[in-house]
Amino acid sequence: MRFIDEYRDADAALRYSLGLKRITTRPWTIMEVCGGQTHAIVKFGIDELLPPEVTLVHGPGCPVCVTPVELIEKAIEIASIPNVLFCSFGDMLRVPGLSKDLLTVKAGGADVRIVYSPLDALKLARDNPSREVVFFAVGFETTAPANAMAVFQASRLGVKNFTLLVSHVLVPPAMEVVLSSSENRVQGFLAAGHVCAVMGYTEYEPIAQKYRVPIVVTGFEPLDILQGIYMCIRQLEEGRAEVENQYSRSVRREGNVPARKLIQEIFRVGPRKWRGIGEIPQSGLGLQEKYADYDAERRFGVAHHTAEEPTACISGLILQGIKKPPDCPEFGLRCTPEHPLGATMVSSEGACAAYYQYRRRKN
Ligand code: SF4
């Protein structure tokens, strides 16, 4: 396939594998931040091409996985209100709340629909002026511009029956949580290329300096990831801690400036709870006060509702690189994609789902 095959070339992968063996002299642990990278690593066996000294651990960059149970409960409550048309990406429908998921609510008669863009939800609002249309705005910096655009358009067009249930999280504060943990073993990062395509990578430079960790902005194809790991190990071996850009075909240092401006126009930075991790200061986006009319939590009076995380699932430790999915006693037994106990087994970017799909027989 054009533009894909060249990033999956087996001979080039072998050359990177041999190059890594040549430059690696001692043990190193690297975290790939993004769940999309985790899936590529497990699917293509990239970790099996590395020297035994190099360990990859999986990071918190799966938006569905880090959405707290509290938000799922709010989504369920709002979706259950008569006259609400609740829109979401498909993955979110199967993330367990305390006693049920959105799919169960839909099966019980609520109007819950899968959409592929927040702008589709906005169209539904315009087509159904007597209904309250809510979009579950989950994601990292990558999805923030489209969600911001939906609010911007709704405001411009005077659409009053459209709101967002916002659960946006930001990558850099989560990296700092990982690095600050007493259990941290991460010595270098592969940063998520698509996040940096929006935000650029200037935010990562103080983190690299403060914690003395190399950070390599990396893409998602096998050769991207191998090259990112190679650049990271080369820095570690040379005693450098810089931000480098492997994904230069998509990422510029300043990111996508119009998209960043739109995010700033619509959203403000504030504290946010992460599933399995807890509240992280300045790690999320909420609507700016002047767009408060588009905030579903306010419109439906659920802003102050709280819920405790269930304890059986150790995904919080997996998302911080402290454990791997096969370390979970429930993995593949009580917890499967058909009967998930945690979001990391549901999402197409979840580490538990990746190990279940590609590694079950080996572990
Ligand atoms: S296997 Fe299931 S219970 Fe265990 S960490 Fe993963 S999602 Fe949670």
XYZ file of C-alpha atoms and ligand atoms in Angstrom:
371
model
C 0.000 0.000 0.000
C 1.432 3.345 -1.034
C 2.815 5.453 1.854
C 2.438 2.502 4.235
C 4.613 -0.269 2.784
C 7.777 1.821 2.934
C 7.310 2.154 6.699
C 6.879 -1.607 7.101
C 9.929 -2.756 5.168
C 11.337 -5.890 6.841
C 14.952 -5.361 5.682
C 15.013 -1.823 7.038
C 13.505 -3.069 10.322
C 16.271 -5.655 10.575
C 18.888 -2.973 9.982
C 17.456 -0.896 12.859
C 17.384 -3.997 15.026
C 21.063 -4.674 14.311
C 21.924 -0.999 14.779
C 20.234 -1.005 18.191
C 22.195 -4.077 19.222
C 25.399 -2.281 18.189
C 24.787 0.898 20.197
C 23.172 -0.556 23.339
C 25.648 -1.198 26.158
C 23.393 -1.345 29.262
C 19.741 -1.676 30.360
C 17.307 1.079 29.386
C 13.552 1.458 29.843
C 11.552 3.504 27.362
C 7.862 4.399 27.492
C 5.819 4.839 24.348
C 3.212 7.381 25.377
C 0.463 6.578 22.884
C -1.843 3.559 22.828
C -1.656 3.539 19.028
C 2.088 3.017 19.308
C 1.508 0.254 21.894
C -0.736 -1.598 19.465
C 1.813 -1.294 16.653
C 4.599 -2.546 18.957
C 2.636 -5.584 20.098
C 1.074 -6.304 16.707
C 4.312 -6.156 14.725
C 6.510 -7.699 17.450
C 8.748 -4.616 17.578
C 9.710 -5.329 21.195
C 10.981 -8.729 20.070
C 13.420 -7.072 17.655
C 15.115 -5.101 20.442
C 18.265 -6.035 22.346
C 17.444 -7.725 25.687
C 18.740 -4.637 27.528
C 15.926 -2.454 26.100
C 12.532 -2.670 27.826
C 9.423 -0.953 26.487
C 6.633 0.006 28.887
C 3.256 1.329 27.871
C 2.040 4.805 28.677
C -1.169 6.648 29.486
C -1.921 7.804 25.924
C -5.211 6.002 25.400
C -8.038 8.521 25.808
C -10.772 5.964 26.346
C -8.629 4.206 28.986
C -8.036 7.303 31.107
C -11.617 8.617 31.075
C -12.643 8.314 34.733
C -15.573 6.198 35.810
C -17.133 9.401 37.132
C -17.447 10.747 33.577
C -18.908 7.439 32.358
C -21.502 7.684 35.126
C -22.303 11.255 34.079
C -22.622 10.118 30.450
C -24.994 7.329 31.490
C -27.088 9.741 33.542
C -27.351 12.298 30.733
C -28.012 9.667 28.051
C -30.877 8.300 30.162
C -32.736 11.639 30.195
C -35.784 11.607 27.879
C -35.334 13.828 24.806
C -31.513 13.565 24.932
C -29.749 12.269 21.835
C -26.351 11.180 23.136
C -23.490 10.891 20.609
C -20.159 9.200 21.167
C -17.267 7.450 19.469
C -17.905 3.685 19.399
C -15.200 2.674 21.920
C -16.831 4.654 24.717
C -20.043 2.649 24.584
C -18.445 -0.432 26.136
C -16.354 1.230 28.850
C -17.744 -0.038 32.141
C -19.255 2.417 34.595
C -20.071 1.322 38.128
C -22.847 -1.069 37.146
C -23.407 -0.726 33.400
C -22.094 0.853 30.214
C -23.587 3.154 27.583
C -24.414 0.180 25.354
C -26.665 -1.188 28.101
C -28.334 2.218 28.387
C -28.879 2.191 24.621
C -30.312 -1.346 24.796
C -32.705 -0.054 27.469
C -34.178 2.432 24.999
C -32.018 5.553 25.322
C -31.093 7.305 22.064
C -27.330 6.703 22.070
C -25.647 6.976 18.674
C -22.144 6.329 17.374
C -20.745 9.211 15.333
C -17.357 9.671 13.673
C -16.957 13.392 14.286
C -18.335 16.033 16.643
C -19.475 17.884 13.529
C -21.800 14.921 12.788
C -23.298 15.459 16.238
C -23.712 19.160 15.508
C -25.548 18.268 12.289
C -27.863 16.008 14.293
C -28.573 18.974 16.580
C -29.456 21.183 13.613
C -31.637 18.436 12.102
C -33.432 17.787 15.423
C -34.100 21.211 16.961
C -36.572 19.820 19.514
C -33.978 17.361 20.937
C -30.990 17.971 23.230
C -27.916 16.628 21.401
C -24.862 15.846 23.550
C -21.441 14.817 22.243
C -19.057 12.892 24.511
C -15.850 14.872 23.828
C -13.141 12.442 24.895
C -9.517 12.602 23.863
C -6.071 14.119 24.053
C -4.862 17.219 22.253
C -5.380 15.363 18.953
C -9.174 15.495 19.041
C -9.449 18.872 20.748
C -9.426 20.966 17.532
C -12.439 19.151 16.040
C -14.358 19.430 19.302
C -13.433 23.102 19.559
C -14.599 23.617 15.973
C -17.974 22.002 16.776
C -18.530 24.495 19.631
C -17.262 27.390 17.507
C -19.686 26.460 14.699
C -22.587 25.911 17.098
C -21.969 29.366 18.557
C -21.627 30.990 15.134
C -24.813 29.321 13.846
C -26.769 30.002 17.043
C -27.447 26.304 17.702
C -28.813 26.112 21.248
C -29.600 22.399 21.604
C -25.987 21.153 21.355
C -23.570 20.517 24.240
C -20.303 18.689 24.910
C -19.615 16.357 27.818
C -15.928 17.227 27.970
C -13.259 14.756 29.077
C -10.160 16.154 27.402
C -6.730 15.329 28.823
C -3.240 16.643 28.095
C -0.100 14.551 27.624
C 2.755 16.571 29.235
C 1.318 16.651 32.809
C 0.801 12.862 32.675
C 4.444 12.375 31.631
C 5.472 14.422 34.670
C 3.340 12.202 36.927
C 5.112 9.127 35.547
C 8.534 10.704 36.055
C 7.727 11.932 39.573
C 6.513 8.552 40.839
C 8.716 6.760 43.375
C 8.145 3.618 41.270
C 9.220 5.252 38.038
C 11.561 3.270 35.811
C 11.117 5.264 32.601
C 14.369 6.738 31.240
C 13.169 7.957 27.846
C 9.928 8.623 25.982
C 8.504 8.139 22.538
C 6.086 11.083 22.365
C 2.875 10.701 20.363
C 3.316 12.027 16.829
C -0.323 12.981 16.263
C -0.518 14.966 19.513
C 2.626 16.854 18.496
C 1.222 17.434 14.989
C -1.349 19.656 16.734
C 0.619 21.027 19.695
C 4.214 20.949 18.442
C 6.859 19.904 20.940
C 8.011 23.015 22.766
C 6.080 21.838 25.868
C 8.326 18.781 26.059
C 11.605 20.696 26.138
C 11.375 21.768 29.824
C 10.400 18.186 30.781
C 13.439 16.735 29.002
C 15.659 19.255 30.793
C 14.078 19.002 34.245
C 14.036 15.184 34.430
C 17.056 14.539 32.202
C 15.051 12.276 29.852
C 15.291 12.089 26.086
C 11.932 12.555 24.342
C 11.589 11.536 20.707
C 8.453 12.601 18.824
C 7.561 9.390 16.999
C 5.093 8.135 14.400
C 3.028 4.975 14.377
C 4.365 2.647 11.690
C 6.898 -0.063 12.597
C 9.883 1.772 11.098
C 8.816 5.028 12.769
C 8.819 3.303 16.129
C 12.097 1.473 15.552
C 13.760 4.697 14.455
C 12.271 6.527 17.469
C 13.653 3.864 19.813
C 17.037 4.045 18.060
C 17.154 7.860 18.484
C 16.141 7.542 22.141
C 18.746 4.862 22.937
C 21.432 6.842 21.108
C 20.686 9.850 23.344
C 20.707 7.694 26.478
C 24.012 6.081 25.529
C 25.529 9.492 24.771
C 24.217 11.029 28.015
C 21.951 13.512 26.197
C 18.401 14.484 27.211
C 16.851 16.416 24.324
C 13.639 16.551 22.340
C 14.132 15.107 18.860
C 11.602 14.761 16.067
C 11.469 11.407 14.278
C 8.053 12.255 12.773
C 9.223 15.260 10.790
C 6.975 14.365 7.847
C 3.996 15.444 10.006
C 5.271 17.442 12.981
C 6.730 20.934 13.233
C 8.178 22.354 16.428
C 5.364 24.928 16.725
C 2.631 22.442 15.743
C -0.510 23.497 13.939
C -0.838 27.140 14.953
C -4.464 27.748 13.790
C -5.594 24.564 15.561
C -3.831 25.616 18.780
C -5.455 29.055 18.581
C -8.892 27.489 18.182
C -8.288 25.213 21.196
C -7.301 28.262 23.277
C -10.367 30.163 22.114
C -12.803 27.436 23.196
C -11.064 25.595 26.049
C -9.205 26.476 29.251
C -6.658 24.296 31.049
C -7.616 22.910 34.476
C -7.385 19.886 36.750
C -8.727 16.580 35.454
C -9.231 13.114 36.926
C -7.541 10.221 35.095
C -8.976 6.732 35.401
C -6.805 4.624 37.701
C -4.366 7.506 38.304
C -6.423 10.191 40.050
C -6.562 13.943 39.655
C -3.636 15.627 37.890
C -3.372 19.438 38.121
C -3.533 21.377 34.852
C -3.966 18.124 32.900
C -7.306 18.658 31.200
C -9.409 20.983 29.109
C -12.797 22.425 30.036
C -14.935 24.941 28.193
C -14.110 28.610 28.589
C -16.672 30.546 30.610
C -17.979 32.342 27.513
C -18.873 28.926 26.002
C -20.437 27.579 29.243
C -23.810 27.232 27.489
C -22.265 24.345 25.551
C -21.229 22.473 28.699
C -23.415 19.367 29.169
C -22.379 19.014 32.826
C -23.866 22.428 33.588
C -26.922 22.079 31.407
C -27.932 18.753 32.962
C -26.775 19.521 36.511
C -24.234 16.682 36.869
C -21.061 18.753 37.367
C -20.588 17.815 41.028
C -21.378 14.108 40.800
C -18.500 11.845 41.843
C -17.843 8.081 41.732
C -15.022 5.926 43.077
C -12.954 3.745 40.727
C -13.503 -0.031 41.032
C -10.494 -1.775 42.622
C -10.243 -5.052 40.646
C -8.587 -3.364 37.651
C -4.882 -2.415 37.775
C -4.963 -0.378 34.583
C -3.716 2.685 36.473
C -0.415 0.869 37.091
C -0.277 -0.295 33.465
C -0.888 3.240 32.186
C 2.045 4.486 34.289
C 4.412 1.797 33.000
C 4.682 0.102 36.401
C 2.946 -3.154 35.330
C 2.175 -4.877 32.028
C -1.204 -6.437 31.101
C -0.151 -10.073 31.746
C 0.766 -8.999 35.314
C -2.952 -8.474 36.001
C -4.509 -11.543 37.676
C -7.758 -10.913 35.787
C -6.123 -10.717 32.326
C -7.756 -13.165 29.909
C -9.676 -14.827 32.735
C -12.398 -12.657 34.267
C -11.379 -9.782 31.978
C -11.685 -10.193 28.199
C -12.803 -7.862 25.374
C -16.250 -9.523 25.558
C -16.462 -8.949 29.337
C -14.051 -6.097 30.130
C -13.401 -5.095 33.734
C -11.393 -2.038 32.720
C -11.174 0.416 29.851
C -7.718 -0.784 28.749
C -9.411 -4.041 27.657
C -12.067 -2.168 25.656
C -10.334 0.488 23.666
C -8.721 -0.128 20.294
C -5.736 1.730 21.820
C -5.783 -0.093 25.166
C -2.688 -2.061 26.211
C -4.721 -4.961 27.676
C -6.704 -5.278 24.438
C -3.436 -5.289 22.433
C -1.912 -8.096 24.529
C -5.183 -10.030 24.425
C -5.426 -9.705 20.661
C -1.806 -10.406 19.702
C -0.030 -12.094 22.636
C -2.537 -14.293 24.427
C -0.953 -17.587 23.490
C 2.533 -16.469 24.506
C 1.731 -15.137 27.966
S -6.729 -7.083 32.252
Fe -8.712 -6.079 32.694
S -8.790 -5.889 34.923
Fe -6.643 -6.249 34.349
S -5.754 -4.210 34.100
Fe -6.440 -4.854 32.091
S -8.515 -3.990 31.915
Fe -7.983 -3.943 34.110
